[in-house]
XYZ file of C-alpha atoms in Angstrom:
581
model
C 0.000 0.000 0.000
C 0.878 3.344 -0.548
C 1.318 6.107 1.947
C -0.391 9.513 0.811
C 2.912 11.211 1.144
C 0.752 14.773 1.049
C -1.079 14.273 4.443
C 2.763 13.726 6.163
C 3.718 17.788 4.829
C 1.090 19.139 5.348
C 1.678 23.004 5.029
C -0.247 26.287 6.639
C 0.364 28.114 3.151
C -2.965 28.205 0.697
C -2.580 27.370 -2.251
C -3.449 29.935 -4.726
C -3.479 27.755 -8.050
C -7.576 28.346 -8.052
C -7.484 32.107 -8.538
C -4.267 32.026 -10.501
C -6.409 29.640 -12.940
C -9.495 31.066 -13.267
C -7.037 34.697 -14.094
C -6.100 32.760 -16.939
C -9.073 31.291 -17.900
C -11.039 34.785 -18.241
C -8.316 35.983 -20.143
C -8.918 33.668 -22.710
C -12.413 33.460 -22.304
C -12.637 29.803 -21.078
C -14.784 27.772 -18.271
C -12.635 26.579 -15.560
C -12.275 22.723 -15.434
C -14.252 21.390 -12.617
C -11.709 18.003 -12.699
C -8.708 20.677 -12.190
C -10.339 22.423 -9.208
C -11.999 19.316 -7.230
C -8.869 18.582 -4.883
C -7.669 22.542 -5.148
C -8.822 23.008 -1.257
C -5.448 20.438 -0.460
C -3.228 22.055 -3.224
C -3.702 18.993 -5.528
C -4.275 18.585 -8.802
C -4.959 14.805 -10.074
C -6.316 14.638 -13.687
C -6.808 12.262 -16.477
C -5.189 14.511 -19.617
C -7.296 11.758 -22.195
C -10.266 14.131 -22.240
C -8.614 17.411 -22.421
C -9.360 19.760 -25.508
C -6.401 21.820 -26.854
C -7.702 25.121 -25.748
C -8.154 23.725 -22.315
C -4.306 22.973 -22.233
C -3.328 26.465 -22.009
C -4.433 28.502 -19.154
C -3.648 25.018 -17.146
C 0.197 25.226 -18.440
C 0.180 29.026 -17.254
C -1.253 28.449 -14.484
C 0.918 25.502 -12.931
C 4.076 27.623 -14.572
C 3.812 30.299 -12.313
C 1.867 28.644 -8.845
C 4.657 28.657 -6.112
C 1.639 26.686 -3.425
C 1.200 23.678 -5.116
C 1.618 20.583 -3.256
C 0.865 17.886 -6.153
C 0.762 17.199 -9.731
C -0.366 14.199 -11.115
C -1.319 13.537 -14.873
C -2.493 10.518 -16.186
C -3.368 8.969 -19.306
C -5.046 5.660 -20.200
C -4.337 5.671 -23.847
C -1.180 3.548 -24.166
C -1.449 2.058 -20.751
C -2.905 -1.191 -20.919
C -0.684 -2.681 -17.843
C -3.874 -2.498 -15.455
C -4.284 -3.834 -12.035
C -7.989 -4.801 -13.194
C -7.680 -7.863 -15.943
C -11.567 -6.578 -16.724
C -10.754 -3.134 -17.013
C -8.029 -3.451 -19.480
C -9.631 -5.607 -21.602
C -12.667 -3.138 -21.924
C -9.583 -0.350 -22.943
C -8.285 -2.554 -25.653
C -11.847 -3.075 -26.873
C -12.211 0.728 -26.920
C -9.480 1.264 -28.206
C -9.787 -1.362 -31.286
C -13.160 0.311 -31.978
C -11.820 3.809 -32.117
C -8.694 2.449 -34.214
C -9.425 5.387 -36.740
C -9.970 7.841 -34.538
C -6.890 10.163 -33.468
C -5.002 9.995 -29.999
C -5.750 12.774 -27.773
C -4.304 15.942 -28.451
C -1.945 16.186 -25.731
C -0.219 13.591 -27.837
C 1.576 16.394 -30.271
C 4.999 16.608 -29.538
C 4.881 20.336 -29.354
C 2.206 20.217 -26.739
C 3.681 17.631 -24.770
C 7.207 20.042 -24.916
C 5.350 22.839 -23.763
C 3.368 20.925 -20.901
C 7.288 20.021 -19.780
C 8.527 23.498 -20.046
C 5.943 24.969 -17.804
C 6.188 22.020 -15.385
C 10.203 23.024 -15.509
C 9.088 26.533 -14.281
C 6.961 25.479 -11.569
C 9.682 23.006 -10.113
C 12.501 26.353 -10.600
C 9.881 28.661 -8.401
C 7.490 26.235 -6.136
C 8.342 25.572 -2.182
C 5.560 23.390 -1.399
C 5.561 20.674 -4.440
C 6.095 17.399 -2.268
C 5.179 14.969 -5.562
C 5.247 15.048 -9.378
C 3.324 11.819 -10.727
C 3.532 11.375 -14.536
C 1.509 8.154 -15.671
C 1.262 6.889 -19.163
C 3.146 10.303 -21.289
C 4.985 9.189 -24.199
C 8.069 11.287 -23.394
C 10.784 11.683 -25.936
C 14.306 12.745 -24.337
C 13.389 16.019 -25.514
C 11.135 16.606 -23.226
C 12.900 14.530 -20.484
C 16.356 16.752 -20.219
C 13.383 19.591 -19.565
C 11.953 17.687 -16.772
C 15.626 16.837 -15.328
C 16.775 20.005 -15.320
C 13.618 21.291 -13.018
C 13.841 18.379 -11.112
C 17.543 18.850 -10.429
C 17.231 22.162 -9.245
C 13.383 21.555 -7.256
C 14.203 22.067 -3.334
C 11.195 20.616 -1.860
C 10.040 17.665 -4.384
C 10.004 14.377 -2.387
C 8.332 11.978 -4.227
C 8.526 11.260 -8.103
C 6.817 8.532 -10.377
C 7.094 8.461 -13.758
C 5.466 5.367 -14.806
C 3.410 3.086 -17.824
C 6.037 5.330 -20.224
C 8.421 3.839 -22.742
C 11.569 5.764 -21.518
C 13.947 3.063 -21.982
C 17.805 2.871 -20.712
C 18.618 6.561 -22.404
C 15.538 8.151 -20.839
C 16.288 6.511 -17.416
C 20.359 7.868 -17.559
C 19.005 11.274 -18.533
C 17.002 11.557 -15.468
C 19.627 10.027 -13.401
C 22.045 12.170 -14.118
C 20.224 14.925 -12.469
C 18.264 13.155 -9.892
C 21.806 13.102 -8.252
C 22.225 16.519 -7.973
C 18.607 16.880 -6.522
C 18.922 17.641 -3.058
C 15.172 16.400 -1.435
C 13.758 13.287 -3.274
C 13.329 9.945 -1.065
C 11.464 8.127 -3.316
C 11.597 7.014 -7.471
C 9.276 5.252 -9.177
C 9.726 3.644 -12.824
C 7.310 1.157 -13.268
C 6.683 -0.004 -16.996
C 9.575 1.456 -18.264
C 10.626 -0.795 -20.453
C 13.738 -0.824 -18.975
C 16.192 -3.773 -19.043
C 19.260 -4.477 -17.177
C 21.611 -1.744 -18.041
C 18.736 0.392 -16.566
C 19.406 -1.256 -12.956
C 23.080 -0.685 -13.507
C 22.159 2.745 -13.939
C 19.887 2.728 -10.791
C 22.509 1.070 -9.081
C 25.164 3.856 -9.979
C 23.281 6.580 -8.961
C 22.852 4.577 -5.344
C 26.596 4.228 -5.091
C 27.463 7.701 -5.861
C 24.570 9.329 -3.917
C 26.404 6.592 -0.437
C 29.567 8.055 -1.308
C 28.401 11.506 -1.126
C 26.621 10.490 2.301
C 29.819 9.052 3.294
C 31.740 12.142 3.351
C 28.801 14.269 5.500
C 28.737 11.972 7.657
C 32.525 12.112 8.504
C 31.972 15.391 8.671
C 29.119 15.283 10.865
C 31.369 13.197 13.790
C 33.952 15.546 13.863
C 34.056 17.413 16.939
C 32.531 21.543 17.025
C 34.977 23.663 15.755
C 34.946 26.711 18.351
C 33.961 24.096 21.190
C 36.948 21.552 20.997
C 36.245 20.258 24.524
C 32.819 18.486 23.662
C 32.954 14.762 22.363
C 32.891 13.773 19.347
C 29.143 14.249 17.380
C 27.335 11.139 16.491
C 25.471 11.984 12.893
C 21.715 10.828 11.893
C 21.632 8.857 9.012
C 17.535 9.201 8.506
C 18.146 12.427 8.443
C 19.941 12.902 5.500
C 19.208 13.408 1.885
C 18.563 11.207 -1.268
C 17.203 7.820 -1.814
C 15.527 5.594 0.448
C 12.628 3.966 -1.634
C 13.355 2.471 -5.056
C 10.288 1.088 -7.488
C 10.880 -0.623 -10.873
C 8.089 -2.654 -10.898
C 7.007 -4.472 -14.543
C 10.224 -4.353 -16.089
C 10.718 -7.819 -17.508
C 13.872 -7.071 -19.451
C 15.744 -6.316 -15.905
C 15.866 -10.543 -14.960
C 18.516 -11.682 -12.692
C 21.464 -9.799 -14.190
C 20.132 -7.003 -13.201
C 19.022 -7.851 -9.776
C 23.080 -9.017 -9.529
C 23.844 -5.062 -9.632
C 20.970 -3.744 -7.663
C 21.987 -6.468 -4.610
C 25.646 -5.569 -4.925
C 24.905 -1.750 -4.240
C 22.412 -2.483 -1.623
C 24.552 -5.337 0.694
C 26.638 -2.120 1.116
C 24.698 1.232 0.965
C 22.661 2.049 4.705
C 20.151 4.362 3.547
C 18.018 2.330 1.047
C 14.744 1.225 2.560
C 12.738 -0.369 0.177
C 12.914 -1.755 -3.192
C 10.499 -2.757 -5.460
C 10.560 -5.460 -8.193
C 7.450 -7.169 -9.042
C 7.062 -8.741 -11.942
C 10.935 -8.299 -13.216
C 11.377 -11.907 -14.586
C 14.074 -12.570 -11.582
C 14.491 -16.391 -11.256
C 15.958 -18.226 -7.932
C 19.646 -17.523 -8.671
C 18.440 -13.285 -8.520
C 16.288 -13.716 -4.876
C 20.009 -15.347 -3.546
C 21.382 -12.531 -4.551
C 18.914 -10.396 -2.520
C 18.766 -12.905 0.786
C 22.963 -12.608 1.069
C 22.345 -8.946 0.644
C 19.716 -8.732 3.464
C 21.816 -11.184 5.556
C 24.428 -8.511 5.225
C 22.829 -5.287 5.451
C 20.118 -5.499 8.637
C 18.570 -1.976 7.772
C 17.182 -2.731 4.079
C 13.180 -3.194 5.242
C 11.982 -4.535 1.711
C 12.471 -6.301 -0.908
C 9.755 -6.968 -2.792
C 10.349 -9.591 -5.530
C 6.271 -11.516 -5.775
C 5.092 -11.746 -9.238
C 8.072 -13.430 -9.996
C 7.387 -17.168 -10.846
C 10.718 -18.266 -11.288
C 11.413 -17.725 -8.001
C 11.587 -20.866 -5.547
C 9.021 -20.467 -2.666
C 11.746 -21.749 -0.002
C 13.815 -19.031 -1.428
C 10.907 -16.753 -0.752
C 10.551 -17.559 2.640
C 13.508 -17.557 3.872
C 14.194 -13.620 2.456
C 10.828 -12.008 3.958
C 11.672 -14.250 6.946
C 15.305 -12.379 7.047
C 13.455 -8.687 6.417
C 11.238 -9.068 9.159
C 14.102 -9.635 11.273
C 15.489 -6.688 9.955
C 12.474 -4.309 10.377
C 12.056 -6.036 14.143
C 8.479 -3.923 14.613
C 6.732 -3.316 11.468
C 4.475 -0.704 12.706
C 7.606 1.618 13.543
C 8.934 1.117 9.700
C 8.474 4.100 7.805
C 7.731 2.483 4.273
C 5.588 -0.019 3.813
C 5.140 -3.233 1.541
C 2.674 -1.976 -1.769
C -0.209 -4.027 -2.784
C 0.265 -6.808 -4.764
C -0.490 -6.289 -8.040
C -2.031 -8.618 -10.598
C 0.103 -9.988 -13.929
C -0.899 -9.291 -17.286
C -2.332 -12.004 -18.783
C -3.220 -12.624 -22.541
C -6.459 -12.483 -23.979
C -7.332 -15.904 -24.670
C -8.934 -17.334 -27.655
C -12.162 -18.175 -26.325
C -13.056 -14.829 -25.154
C -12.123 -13.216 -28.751
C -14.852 -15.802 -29.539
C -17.286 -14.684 -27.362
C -16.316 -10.829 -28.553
C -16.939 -11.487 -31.766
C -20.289 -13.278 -31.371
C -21.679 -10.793 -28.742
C -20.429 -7.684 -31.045
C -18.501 -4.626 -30.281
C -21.345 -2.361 -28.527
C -22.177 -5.439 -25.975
C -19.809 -5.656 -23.521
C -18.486 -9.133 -22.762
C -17.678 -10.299 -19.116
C -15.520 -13.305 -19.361
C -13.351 -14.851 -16.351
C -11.262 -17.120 -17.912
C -10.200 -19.389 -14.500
C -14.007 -19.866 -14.223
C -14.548 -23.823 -14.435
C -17.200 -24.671 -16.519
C -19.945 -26.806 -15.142
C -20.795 -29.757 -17.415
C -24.648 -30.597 -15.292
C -25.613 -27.252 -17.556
C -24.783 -28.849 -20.810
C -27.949 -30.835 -20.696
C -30.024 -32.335 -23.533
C -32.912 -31.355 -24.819
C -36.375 -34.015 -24.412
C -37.891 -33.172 -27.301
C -35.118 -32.637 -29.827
C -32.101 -34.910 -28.471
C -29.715 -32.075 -29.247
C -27.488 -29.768 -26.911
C -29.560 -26.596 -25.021
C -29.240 -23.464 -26.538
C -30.294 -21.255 -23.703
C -28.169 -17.912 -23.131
C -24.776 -18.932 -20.986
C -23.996 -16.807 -17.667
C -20.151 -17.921 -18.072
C -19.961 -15.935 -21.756
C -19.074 -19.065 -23.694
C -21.039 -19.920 -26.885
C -23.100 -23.042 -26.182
C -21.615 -24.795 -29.618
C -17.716 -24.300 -28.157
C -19.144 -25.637 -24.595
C -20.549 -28.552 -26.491
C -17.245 -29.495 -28.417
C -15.129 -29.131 -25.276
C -17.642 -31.777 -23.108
C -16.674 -34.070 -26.146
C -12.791 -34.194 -25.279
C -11.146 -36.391 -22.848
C -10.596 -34.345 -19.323
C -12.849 -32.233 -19.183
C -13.583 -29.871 -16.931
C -9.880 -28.490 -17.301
C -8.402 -28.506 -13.920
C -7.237 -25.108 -12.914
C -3.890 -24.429 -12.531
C -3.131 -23.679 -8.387
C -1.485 -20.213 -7.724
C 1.680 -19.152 -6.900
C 3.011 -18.821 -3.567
C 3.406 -15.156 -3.943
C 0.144 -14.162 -6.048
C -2.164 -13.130 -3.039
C -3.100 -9.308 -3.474
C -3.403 -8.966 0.616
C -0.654 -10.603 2.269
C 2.939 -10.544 1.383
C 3.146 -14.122 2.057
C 0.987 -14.894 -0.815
C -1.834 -17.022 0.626
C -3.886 -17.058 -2.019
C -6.203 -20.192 -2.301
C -6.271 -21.893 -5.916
C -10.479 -22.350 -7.328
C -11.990 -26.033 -7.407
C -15.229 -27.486 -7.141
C -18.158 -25.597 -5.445
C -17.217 -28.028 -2.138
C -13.746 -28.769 -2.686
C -12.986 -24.753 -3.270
C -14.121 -24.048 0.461
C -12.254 -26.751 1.864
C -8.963 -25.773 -0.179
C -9.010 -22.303 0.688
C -9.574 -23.213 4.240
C -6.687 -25.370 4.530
C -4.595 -22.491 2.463
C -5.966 -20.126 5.144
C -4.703 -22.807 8.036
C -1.194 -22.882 6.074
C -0.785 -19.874 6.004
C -1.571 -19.274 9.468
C 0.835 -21.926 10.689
C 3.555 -20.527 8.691
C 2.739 -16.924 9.958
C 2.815 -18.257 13.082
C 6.049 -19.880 12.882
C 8.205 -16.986 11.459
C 6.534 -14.836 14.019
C 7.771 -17.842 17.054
C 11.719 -17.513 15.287
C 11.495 -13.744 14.918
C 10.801 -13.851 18.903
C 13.721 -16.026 19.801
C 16.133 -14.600 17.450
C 15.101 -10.877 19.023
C 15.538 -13.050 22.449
C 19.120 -13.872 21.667
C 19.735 -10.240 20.022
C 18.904 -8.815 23.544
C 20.968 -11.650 25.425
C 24.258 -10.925 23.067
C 23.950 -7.262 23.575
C 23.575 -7.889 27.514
C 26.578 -9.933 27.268
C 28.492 -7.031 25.281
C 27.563 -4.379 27.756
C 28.926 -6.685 30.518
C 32.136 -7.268 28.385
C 32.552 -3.544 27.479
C 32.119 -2.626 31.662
C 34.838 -5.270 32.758
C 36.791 -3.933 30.230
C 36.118 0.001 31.367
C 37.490 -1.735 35.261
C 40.390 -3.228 33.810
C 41.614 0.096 32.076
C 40.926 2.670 35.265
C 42.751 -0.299 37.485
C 45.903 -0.365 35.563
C 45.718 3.611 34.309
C 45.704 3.400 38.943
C 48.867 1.380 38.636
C 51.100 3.620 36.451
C 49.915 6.291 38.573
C 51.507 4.897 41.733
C 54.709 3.450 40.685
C 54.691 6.757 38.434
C 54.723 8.895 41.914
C 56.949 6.477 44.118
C 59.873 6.478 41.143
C 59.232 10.784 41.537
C 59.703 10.559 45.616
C 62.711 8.508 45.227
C 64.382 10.913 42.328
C 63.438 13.479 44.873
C 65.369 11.774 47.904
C 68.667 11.411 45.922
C 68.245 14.941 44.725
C 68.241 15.150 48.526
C 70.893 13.081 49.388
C 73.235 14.572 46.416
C 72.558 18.237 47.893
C 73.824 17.284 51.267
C 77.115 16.221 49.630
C 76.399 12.616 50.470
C 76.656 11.180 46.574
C 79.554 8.651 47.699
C 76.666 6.889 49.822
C 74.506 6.427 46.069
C 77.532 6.130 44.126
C 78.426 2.673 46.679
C 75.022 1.411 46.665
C 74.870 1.553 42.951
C 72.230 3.825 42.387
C 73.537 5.773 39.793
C 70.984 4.533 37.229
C 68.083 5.713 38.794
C 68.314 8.896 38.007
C 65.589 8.484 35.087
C 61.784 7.155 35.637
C 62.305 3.780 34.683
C 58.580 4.216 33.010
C 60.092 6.848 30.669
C 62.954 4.836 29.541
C 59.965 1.603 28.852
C 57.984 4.863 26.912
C 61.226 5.393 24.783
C 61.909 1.576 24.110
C 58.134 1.304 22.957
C 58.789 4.339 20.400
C 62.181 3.419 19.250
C 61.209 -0.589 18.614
C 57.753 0.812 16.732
C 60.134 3.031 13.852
C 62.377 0.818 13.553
C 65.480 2.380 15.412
C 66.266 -0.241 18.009
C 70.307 0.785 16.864
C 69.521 4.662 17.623
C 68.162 4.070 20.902
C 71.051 1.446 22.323
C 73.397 4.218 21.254
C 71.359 6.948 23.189
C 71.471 4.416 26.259
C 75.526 4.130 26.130
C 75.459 7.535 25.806
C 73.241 8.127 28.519
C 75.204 6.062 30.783
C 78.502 7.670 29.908
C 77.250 10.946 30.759
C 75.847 9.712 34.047
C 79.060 8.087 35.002
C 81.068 11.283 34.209
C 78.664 13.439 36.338
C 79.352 11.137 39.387
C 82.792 10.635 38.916
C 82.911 15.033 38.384
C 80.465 15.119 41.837
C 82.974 12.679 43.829
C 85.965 14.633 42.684
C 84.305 17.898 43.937
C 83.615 16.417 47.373
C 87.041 15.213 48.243
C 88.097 18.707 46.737
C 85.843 20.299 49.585
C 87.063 17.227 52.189
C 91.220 18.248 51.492
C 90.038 21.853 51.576
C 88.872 21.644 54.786
């Protein structure tokens, strides 16, 4: 699911977008859109650009080039996008769309229009302090029209959230905007779903992670160093969720990436600490690409999600055992920040039966056709009177001559196909329950339900005793850490006694030597304790670490020499002073 990322900045400034419009409008003698100005009250605009006229398109591009209040700016369109969460509702666009074949696309289609809805959403971006998301769904962008976007985006200081999705961008399109998403200073989360993009594109993805941790890197050596004008305070510890760039990546439906690409994304991500979340439904990844992910999640414990369902290839052990390891990682999923999105459905071909039943129920009837619906063979029944197979009107929107062929073929009813482990569109487990009879359905999705219980049950019963022995290891540590903290202040203790007795004993032959009584050290053989025998260990320590263990015997000898002349000099002056007196 999706977090409305509007309610979370919520800002005290109006937005002024509605009078700005309706300016515009009067100038050029135009009705104000009532779809532009439903959500204006929250500084949102959300509109479907399909049913737009070309005189419509200007005061709107004025106005959102010069609004500084605006909060969000999504446009969609529906006429290339056939990747729809609904199987029903995209079939009924392709129908439309086949029907109006020789009708033209909708105007915003020009290339001149679409460069000039770009440029003014460029200005908006240079000027606006409240734009938190930019949404783009289903706009045939040339590269044109996406170094204009780039540039605004690059330069945008309060944009947060940006999804350009359902648009053929490819690899080019995706390094253009990469190239400047790094220099953008605010934006947590990307989206490029259906973006045809294949895996170069995740290389590129993956470059712009690295550089952006590299950059991070650096501020937060910076941040730890200590104050500058107070050099007495300790060293700063830096917040990591507080700083900028990426934390939520989405390429969902982009079959092309496959397991190469998965390779780079998991290399960036086993080593980068501010990524979150990353999205890859539906990518074609296979078993040997979710490895790749679980080592990386073994490795880094603060990446939350990885979201590779939709993926068939992908063994369900495999599966397991990674949202097993991220719910270790997230330890309490209600204090996550980003959260797993809703699973969406895969496209599925049309299949031949239902272009049957199109064609016989004609273009103005709409068709509803479920193709995993099993077909009851108690309804093909016989007629009394005739001897030949009912014709009455079918409630499953197969042709009753079709129906009649298939009862004729060995196995019929087909036996449906059970799902995936990961095709359930409300759990991230994927306990969705596989259709059967009218009896035998109930009693498989109830023992799917109890399966999926128990195995709910048991990650949640190892996610409890591996937090157990988390807290018992860092108990341990702090235990370790305090003995060690005793040790240290016990010998530091030490050095400082034998420190101060060697100082009190220098003292008393600097006592003894000024009472003219240096024969009495000079016969006990005290003349080498004229140094702190702590300082001469200090110097050994030095010498031996650079490598001048020769130096440092010479500095001894030399030492000693010296010592032995002063005593010799000091004994000669006393029995100068004895013969003198």
């Amino acid at each position: 699911m999706r977090v409305d990322p509007i309610s979370k900045t919520a800002s005290d400034v109006p937005c002024d977008f509605s009078a700005k419009y309706d300016d515009y409008c009067r100038q050029y003698h135009l009705l104000p859109l009532s779809s532009v100005k439903i959500k204006l009250d929250s500084g949102i605009i959300d509109l479907d650009t399909d049913t737009l006229r070309f005189d419509d398109w200007t005061p709107l591009c004025s106005a959102i080039g010069t609004c500084k209040t605006l909060r969000s700016l999504t446009l969609r369109s529906q006429y290339y996008n056939s990747s729809s969460n609904n199987f029903a509702e995209a079939e009924r666009r392709t129908l439309k769309r086949a029907s109006s074949a020789s009708k033209r696309p909708p105007i915003f289609q020009s290339k001149e229009l679409l460069s000039k809805i770009c440029t003014h959403i460029k200005d908006s971006l240079l000027i606006t302090t409240e734009l938190v998301l930019l949404e783009l769904d289903g706009l045939p962008f040339r590269r044109k029209d996406l170094t204009i976007l780039a540039q605004g985006i690059a330069k945008c200081k309060s944009l947060i959230h940006f999804r350009l999705t359902n648009s053929s961008i490819g690899d080019e399109g995706l390094d253009i905007l990469c190239r400047h998403l790094n220099q953008a200073p605010k934006i947590r989360e990307v989206d490029f779903s259906a973006c045809s993009l294949t895996s170069q594109g995740a290389h590129i993805i993956a470059d712009l992670i690295r550089q952006q941790g590299n950059r991070r890197h650096t501020d937060v050596w910076k941040e730890s160093l200590r104050h500058q004008q107070k050099e007495s305070l300790p060293y700063q510890n830096p917040m990591l969720d507080h700083m900028s760039g990426l934390r939520r990546v989405t390429l969902n439906r982009n079959p092309l990436i496959a397991d190469r690409g998965a390779t780079f994304l998991a290399e960036v991500i086993e080593a980068d600490l501010w990524i979150k979340a990353l999205d890859l439904q539906d990518c074609a990844i296979s078993t040997n690409g979710a490895k790749e992910f679980l080592n990386a999640a073994n490795y880094n414990s603060l990446i939350h999600i990885i979201d590779i369902r939709n993926n068939p290839l992908v063994d369900r052990d495999i599966m397991e055992k990674l949202i097993e390891q991220l719910l270790v990682n997230c330890e309490d999923d209600r204090l996550c920040e980003y959260k797993w999105l809703k699973l969406e459905s895969p496209r599925r071909p049309r299949s031949k039966i239902a272009r049957t039943a199109t064609t016989t129920a004609g273009a103005n009837q709409p068709v509803h056709f479920h193709p995993r619906t099993p077909i009851d063979p108690t309804k093909l029944q016989r007629s009394k009177s005739t001897g030949s197979v009912s014709t009455e009107p079918r409630s499953d929107g197969i042709p009753w001559r079709t129906a009649a062929r298939a009862a004729r073929l060995p196995g019929f009813p087909p036996r449906l196909p059970t799902r995936a482990f990961h095709s359930s569109e409300e759990s991230i487990y994927g306990a969705g329950g596989g259709g059967g009879g009218v009896g035998g359905g109930e009693f498989q999705q109830q023992q799917m339900k109890e399966n999926s219980n128990s195995r709910i049950q048991r990650l949640e019963n190892k996610l409890r005793e591996e937090r157990q022995a988390k807290k018992q290891l860092e108990e341990q540590l702090q235990q370790i850490l305090a003995k060690n903290d005793l040790a240290q202040r016990q010998q530091d203790h030490f050095c400082a006694v034998v420190e101060n007795t060697f100082q009190k004993f220098q003292k008393f032959l600097d006592f003894l030597r000024s009472k003219r009584l240096g024969e009495l050290i000079t016969m006990a053989g005290l003349d080498d304790a004229f140094t702190n025998p702590l300082d001469e260990l200090r110097e050994t320590s030095l010498s031996i670490a650079n490598g001048s263990n020769t130096n440092h015997q010479s500095v001894i000898a030399e030492k000693s020499e010296e010592r032995s002349q002063s005593s010799s000099s000091s004994s000669s002056s006393e029995t100068t002073t004895k013969h003198e007196s």
